[in-house]
Structure formats: structure tokens, C-alpha cells
């Protein structure tokens, strides 16, 4: 196999491992977020709630190690072939603590650039960590990049944008995005609940 084909094949495999690590990190962030008792109404998609935390952490440790090794080997290979040292992606020796929902969410969003669920998880983690403005930046930037999404995914994105607006005290904006969430997915009970809650907040502010 020619050198450039070998390198491209290795790079493609590294992308697969990165995507898998991103998916695992998203699930880890969801699990840690569900275990937080801070009064925040956290409603992640059921598909990302791990069935077996033990298996999840085992997979994370294995995939984390594999990804680090791949990055190191690819950089070494590229250096030998081209004489150029590529700046490696910053990834620590160990995964974040199991309770660190924010760090796992940051990793998931960085590895899954087009995944709405990863960015919604990051936004929620930032709100719960006391950074609502950063949460807004995450979702607004993701929305402006114009990735093609299903109606359910767009509904989730708008619902999370409504939650961010609410956390910043922007009641009218919260209602606007909640209405968009319902428009995208009229049968979604969480979207309807988001709109009901946003409208209730407007009544409270009007008193």
C-alpha cells in the first residue's frame, strides 16, 4: 500500500475512534448530569442514557487509551514521512472524573462537531456550572453553522436555546425558541412543557 494511502487509512480509523470516544463522552456527561441534585430540569434523550455505567466506564478507559496511542503514532508517522511535527490534540493521560459532566461534555462537543445532542449537553453543563453566557455561545454558534438536522433534533436545539434564554432572564426570547421547538415537533411533550414553562415565566414577570 502506498504511503499516502496508509496514512489516509490510519487517519480514517482515528476518526472512527474519535467519534466513538465522543459518543462515550456524551453518555458519560449525561450520566453525570442525571446524578446531579441541583434542581435543574435535565431531560436528555433516552438514547444517550447508559444502560450499564460499569460497561460505559470500561469502554471509556479502553477507547481513551486507544485514541491517545493513535494520535501519538500518527504524529510520529507524519514526522518521519514529512519532517513536520504536527501539534498533537491536547488530551490528558486519564479521562475526567466520573462526576465531571462539564469536562465530558466539552470533549463530546469537540469530537462530535455536527452532533446537536453533544452541544445541547455542553450547554446544559455550562448552565449548571454557572456559565449561562458561554452556554448561549455554544448553541448560537452551532445553530449558525447550519448543519442539516432532523425536525426532532431542531426541536431539541430550540428547546435548549429556550432554556439558555430563560437562564439569562430573556423571557421573550425563551418563549420564541420554545415556540419554534413545538413547531418543529408538535407532538413532543417536552417541547410543549418548555413552552408552557416559558409562558408561565412571562406571567410571573408581568406581576
mmCIF file of C-alpha atoms in Angstrom:
data_model
loop_
_atom_site.group_PDB
_atom_site.id
_atom_site.type_symbol
_atom_site.label_atom_id
_atom_site.label_comp_id
_atom_site.label_asym_id
_atom_site.label_seq_id
_atom_site.Cartn_x
_atom_site.Cartn_y
_atom_site.Cartn_z
ATOM 1 C CA UNK A 1 0.000 0.000 0.000
ATOM 2 C CA UNK A 2 1.328 3.448 -0.919
ATOM 3 C CA UNK A 3 2.432 5.692 1.924
ATOM 4 C CA UNK A 4 -0.282 8.289 1.420
ATOM 5 C CA UNK A 5 -2.952 5.573 1.313
ATOM 6 C CA UNK A 6 -1.620 4.052 4.527
ATOM 7 C CA UNK A 7 -1.683 7.428 6.219
ATOM 8 C CA UNK A 8 -5.202 8.173 4.978
ATOM 9 C CA UNK A 9 -6.413 4.761 6.132
ATOM 10 C CA UNK A 10 -4.861 5.306 9.561
ATOM 11 C CA UNK A 11 -6.407 8.761 9.723
ATOM 12 C CA UNK A 12 -9.831 7.409 8.809
ATOM 13 C CA UNK A 13 -9.581 4.820 11.567
ATOM 14 C CA UNK A 14 -8.511 7.508 14.031
ATOM 15 C CA UNK A 15 -11.620 9.486 13.041
ATOM 16 C CA UNK A 16 -13.770 6.426 13.815
ATOM 17 C CA UNK A 17 -12.160 6.033 17.228
ATOM 18 C CA UNK A 18 -12.588 9.762 17.896
ATOM 19 C CA UNK A 19 -16.287 9.562 17.025
ATOM 20 C CA UNK A 20 -16.700 6.558 19.322
ATOM 21 C CA UNK A 21 -14.914 8.367 22.150
ATOM 22 C CA UNK A 22 -17.145 11.381 21.539
ATOM 23 C CA UNK A 23 -20.261 9.219 21.807
ATOM 24 C CA UNK A 24 -18.993 7.618 25.014
ATOM 25 C CA UNK A 25 -18.125 11.047 26.443
ATOM 26 C CA UNK A 26 -21.626 12.293 25.640
ATOM 27 C CA UNK A 27 -23.111 9.341 27.515
ATOM 28 C CA UNK A 28 -20.745 9.932 30.440
ATOM 29 C CA UNK A 29 -21.781 13.586 30.603
ATOM 30 C CA UNK A 30 -25.465 12.599 30.516
ATOM 31 C CA UNK A 31 -24.971 10.046 33.289
ATOM 32 C CA UNK A 32 -23.083 12.523 35.484
ATOM 33 C CA UNK A 33 -25.712 15.180 34.794
ATOM 34 C CA UNK A 34 -28.531 12.859 35.831
ATOM 35 C CA UNK A 35 -26.784 12.217 39.131
ATOM 36 C CA UNK A 36 -26.533 15.920 39.983
ATOM 37 C CA UNK A 37 -29.078 17.128 42.516
ATOM 38 C CA UNK A 38 -29.189 20.861 41.815
ATOM 39 C CA UNK A 39 -32.846 21.415 40.930
ATOM 40 C CA UNK A 40 -32.126 21.740 37.202
ATOM 41 C CA UNK A 41 -34.687 20.029 34.955
ATOM 42 C CA UNK A 42 -32.298 17.850 32.936
ATOM 43 C CA UNK A 43 -34.097 15.819 30.242
ATOM 44 C CA UNK A 44 -31.552 14.191 27.914
ATOM 45 C CA UNK A 45 -32.575 11.956 25.030
ATOM 46 C CA UNK A 46 -33.180 8.434 26.321
ATOM 47 C CA UNK A 47 -30.869 7.026 23.655
ATOM 48 C CA UNK A 48 -27.884 8.576 25.455
ATOM 49 C CA UNK A 49 -28.682 7.312 28.950
ATOM 50 C CA UNK A 50 -26.274 4.397 29.594
ATOM 51 C CA UNK A 51 -27.836 1.050 30.448
ATOM 52 C CA UNK A 52 -24.705 -0.113 32.273
ATOM 53 C CA UNK A 53 -22.448 2.516 33.894
ATOM 54 C CA UNK A 54 -19.836 -0.183 34.566
ATOM 55 C CA UNK A 55 -19.565 -1.066 30.876
ATOM 56 C CA UNK A 56 -19.535 2.618 29.956
ATOM 57 C CA UNK A 57 -16.506 3.406 32.124
ATOM 58 C CA UNK A 58 -14.723 0.289 30.904
ATOM 59 C CA UNK A 59 -15.288 1.331 27.280
ATOM 60 C CA UNK A 60 -14.161 4.891 28.007
ATOM 61 C CA UNK A 61 -10.867 3.775 29.550
ATOM 62 C CA UNK A 62 -10.165 1.419 26.648
ATOM 63 C CA UNK A 63 -11.100 3.893 23.912
ATOM 64 C CA UNK A 64 -9.290 6.762 25.644
ATOM 65 C CA UNK A 65 -6.064 4.759 25.660
ATOM 66 C CA UNK A 66 -6.526 3.684 22.039
ATOM 67 C CA UNK A 67 -7.188 7.228 20.870
ATOM 68 C CA UNK A 68 -4.107 8.606 22.631
ATOM 69 C CA UNK A 69 -1.955 5.881 21.073
ATOM 70 C CA UNK A 70 -3.357 6.554 17.604
ATOM 71 C CA UNK A 71 -2.673 10.275 17.877
ATOM 72 C CA UNK A 72 0.870 9.634 19.030
ATOM 73 C CA UNK A 73 1.552 7.089 16.271
ATOM 74 C CA UNK A 74 0.035 9.252 13.539
ATOM 75 C CA UNK A 75 2.092 12.250 14.589
ATOM 76 C CA UNK A 76 5.251 10.150 14.690
ATOM 77 C CA UNK A 77 4.496 8.683 11.259
ATOM 78 C CA UNK A 78 3.840 12.128 9.799
ATOM 79 C CA UNK A 79 7.073 13.442 11.315
ATOM 80 C CA UNK A 80 9.096 10.596 9.795
ATOM 81 C CA UNK A 81 7.497 10.983 6.359
ATOM 82 C CA UNK A 82 7.462 14.773 6.081
ATOM 83 C CA UNK A 83 9.831 16.082 8.727
ATOM 84 C CA UNK A 84 6.981 18.192 10.093
ATOM 85 C CA UNK A 85 5.782 17.821 13.677
ATOM 86 C CA UNK A 86 2.028 18.211 13.930
ATOM 87 C CA UNK A 87 0.820 19.795 17.148
ATOM 88 C CA UNK A 88 -0.963 16.922 18.930
ATOM 89 C CA UNK A 89 -4.512 17.290 20.195
ATOM 90 C CA UNK A 90 -4.456 18.078 23.898
ATOM 91 C CA UNK A 91 -5.863 15.051 25.690
ATOM 92 C CA UNK A 92 -4.809 14.229 29.236
ATOM 93 C CA UNK A 93 -3.413 10.911 30.412
ATOM 94 C CA UNK A 94 -6.664 9.953 32.074
ATOM 95 C CA UNK A 95 -10.360 10.541 31.390
ATOM 96 C CA UNK A 96 -12.166 13.114 33.552
ATOM 97 C CA UNK A 97 -13.668 12.050 36.862
ATOM 98 C CA UNK A 98 -16.935 10.159 36.512
ATOM 99 C CA UNK A 99 -18.814 13.055 38.137
ATOM 100 C CA UNK A 100 -17.328 15.724 35.833
ATOM 101 C CA UNK A 101 -20.258 16.294 33.485
ATOM 102 C CA UNK A 102 -18.773 19.515 32.100
ATOM 103 C CA UNK A 103 -15.412 18.069 31.019
ATOM 104 C CA UNK A 104 -17.074 15.080 29.372
ATOM 105 C CA UNK A 105 -19.500 17.425 27.602
ATOM 106 C CA UNK A 106 -16.626 19.599 26.370
ATOM 107 C CA UNK A 107 -14.866 16.533 24.996
ATOM 108 C CA UNK A 108 -18.031 15.225 23.338
ATOM 109 C CA UNK A 109 -18.746 18.543 21.620
ATOM 110 C CA UNK A 110 -15.156 18.821 20.372
ATOM 111 C CA UNK A 111 -15.176 15.297 18.911
ATOM 112 C CA UNK A 112 -18.760 15.413 17.581
ATOM 113 C CA UNK A 113 -18.779 18.789 15.866
ATOM 114 C CA UNK A 114 -22.065 18.190 13.998
ATOM 115 C CA UNK A 115 -23.963 16.430 16.792
ATOM 116 C CA UNK A 116 -26.776 18.536 18.234
ATOM 117 C CA UNK A 117 -27.095 16.329 21.321
ATOM 118 C CA UNK A 118 -23.433 16.838 22.244
ATOM 119 C CA UNK A 119 -23.789 20.611 22.034
ATOM 120 C CA UNK A 120 -27.054 20.605 23.964
ATOM 121 C CA UNK A 121 -25.366 18.527 26.677
ATOM 122 C CA UNK A 122 -22.491 21.013 26.777
ATOM 123 C CA UNK A 123 -24.905 23.934 27.010
ATOM 124 C CA UNK A 124 -26.768 22.301 29.893
ATOM 125 C CA UNK A 125 -23.497 21.522 31.675
ATOM 126 C CA UNK A 126 -22.354 25.132 31.307
ATOM 127 C CA UNK A 127 -25.638 26.468 32.707
ATOM 128 C CA UNK A 128 -25.386 24.118 35.676
ATOM 129 C CA UNK A 129 -21.777 25.181 36.214
ATOM 130 C CA UNK A 130 -22.779 28.849 36.373
ATOM 131 C CA UNK A 131 -21.808 29.898 32.833
ATOM 132 C CA UNK A 132 -25.080 30.746 31.020
ATOM 133 C CA UNK A 133 -23.424 33.190 28.602
ATOM 134 C CA UNK A 134 -20.976 30.509 27.489
ATOM 135 C CA UNK A 135 -23.917 28.125 27.129
ATOM 136 C CA UNK A 136 -25.593 30.626 24.813
ATOM 137 C CA UNK A 137 -22.450 30.974 22.699
ATOM 138 C CA UNK A 138 -22.227 27.201 22.259
ATOM 139 C CA UNK A 139 -25.774 26.817 20.938
ATOM 140 C CA UNK A 140 -25.949 30.026 18.894
ATOM 141 C CA UNK A 141 -22.641 29.217 17.161
ATOM 142 C CA UNK A 142 -23.776 25.655 16.487
ATOM 143 C CA UNK A 143 -27.088 26.899 15.099
ATOM 144 C CA UNK A 144 -25.360 29.429 12.839
ATOM 145 C CA UNK A 145 -23.173 26.727 11.289
ATOM 146 C CA UNK A 146 -26.273 25.382 9.567
ATOM 147 C CA UNK A 147 -25.776 21.638 9.954
ATOM 148 C CA UNK A 148 -28.612 19.594 8.473
ATOM 149 C CA UNK A 149 -30.744 18.196 11.307
ATOM 150 C CA UNK A 150 -33.960 16.227 11.660
ATOM 151 C CA UNK A 151 -37.073 18.019 12.911
ATOM 152 C CA UNK A 152 -36.689 16.301 16.304
ATOM 153 C CA UNK A 153 -33.071 17.454 16.528
ATOM 154 C CA UNK A 154 -34.038 21.028 15.628
ATOM 155 C CA UNK A 155 -36.789 20.878 18.238
ATOM 156 C CA UNK A 156 -34.274 19.801 20.883
ATOM 157 C CA UNK A 157 -31.885 22.553 19.855
ATOM 158 C CA UNK A 158 -34.605 25.197 20.102
ATOM 159 C CA UNK A 159 -35.772 23.812 23.439
ATOM 160 C CA UNK A 160 -32.254 24.121 24.807
ATOM 161 C CA UNK A 161 -31.924 27.618 23.361
ATOM 162 C CA UNK A 162 -35.125 28.484 25.211
ATOM 163 C CA UNK A 163 -33.618 27.147 28.441
ATOM 164 C CA UNK A 164 -30.494 29.249 27.912
ATOM 165 C CA UNK A 165 -32.554 32.382 27.263
ATOM 166 C CA UNK A 166 -34.568 31.687 30.411
ATOM 167 C CA UNK A 167 -31.394 31.281 32.479
ATOM 168 C CA UNK A 168 -30.295 34.714 31.260
ATOM 169 C CA UNK A 169 -33.656 36.268 32.110
ATOM 170 C CA UNK A 170 -34.652 36.803 28.464
ATOM 171 C CA UNK A 171 -38.300 35.767 28.794
ATOM 172 C CA UNK A 172 -39.488 36.802 25.320
ATOM 173 C CA UNK A 173 -36.550 35.041 23.701
ATOM 174 C CA UNK A 174 -37.243 31.931 25.769
ATOM 175 C CA UNK A 175 -40.850 31.923 24.526
ATOM 176 C CA UNK A 176 -39.703 32.441 20.929
ATOM 177 C CA UNK A 177 -37.421 29.398 20.937
ATOM 178 C CA UNK A 178 -39.911 27.285 22.867
ATOM 179 C CA UNK A 179 -42.497 28.016 20.179
ATOM 180 C CA UNK A 180 -40.004 27.020 17.496
ATOM 181 C CA UNK A 181 -39.399 23.766 19.380
ATOM 182 C CA UNK A 182 -43.116 22.988 19.334
ATOM 183 C CA UNK A 183 -43.378 23.949 15.658
ATOM 184 C CA UNK A 184 -40.590 21.517 14.761
ATOM 185 C CA UNK A 185 -42.063 18.687 16.833
ATOM 186 C CA UNK A 186 -45.731 19.352 17.716
ATOM 187 C CA UNK A 187 -46.220 16.009 19.485
ATOM 188 C CA UNK A 188 -43.135 16.329 21.671
ATOM 189 C CA UNK A 189 -44.307 16.642 25.266
ATOM 190 C CA UNK A 190 -41.006 18.123 26.452
ATOM 191 C CA UNK A 191 -41.232 20.851 23.813
ATOM 192 C CA UNK A 192 -44.788 21.644 24.906
ATOM 193 C CA UNK A 193 -43.714 21.689 28.551
ATOM 194 C CA UNK A 194 -40.894 24.070 27.654
ATOM 195 C CA UNK A 195 -43.364 26.476 26.041
ATOM 196 C CA UNK A 196 -45.773 26.231 28.972
ATOM 197 C CA UNK A 197 -42.945 26.986 31.386
ATOM 198 C CA UNK A 198 -41.711 29.940 29.325
ATOM 199 C CA UNK A 199 -45.209 31.436 29.159
ATOM 200 C CA UNK A 200 -45.602 30.964 32.909
ATOM 201 C CA UNK A 201 -42.355 32.859 33.455
ATOM 202 C CA UNK A 202 -43.752 35.774 31.442
ATOM 203 C CA UNK A 203 -46.807 35.858 33.713
ATOM 204 C CA UNK A 204 -44.545 35.909 36.769
ATOM 205 C CA UNK A 205 -42.513 38.811 35.375
ATOM 206 C CA UNK A 206 -45.702 40.700 34.495
ATOM 207 C CA UNK A 207 -46.924 40.675 38.108
#
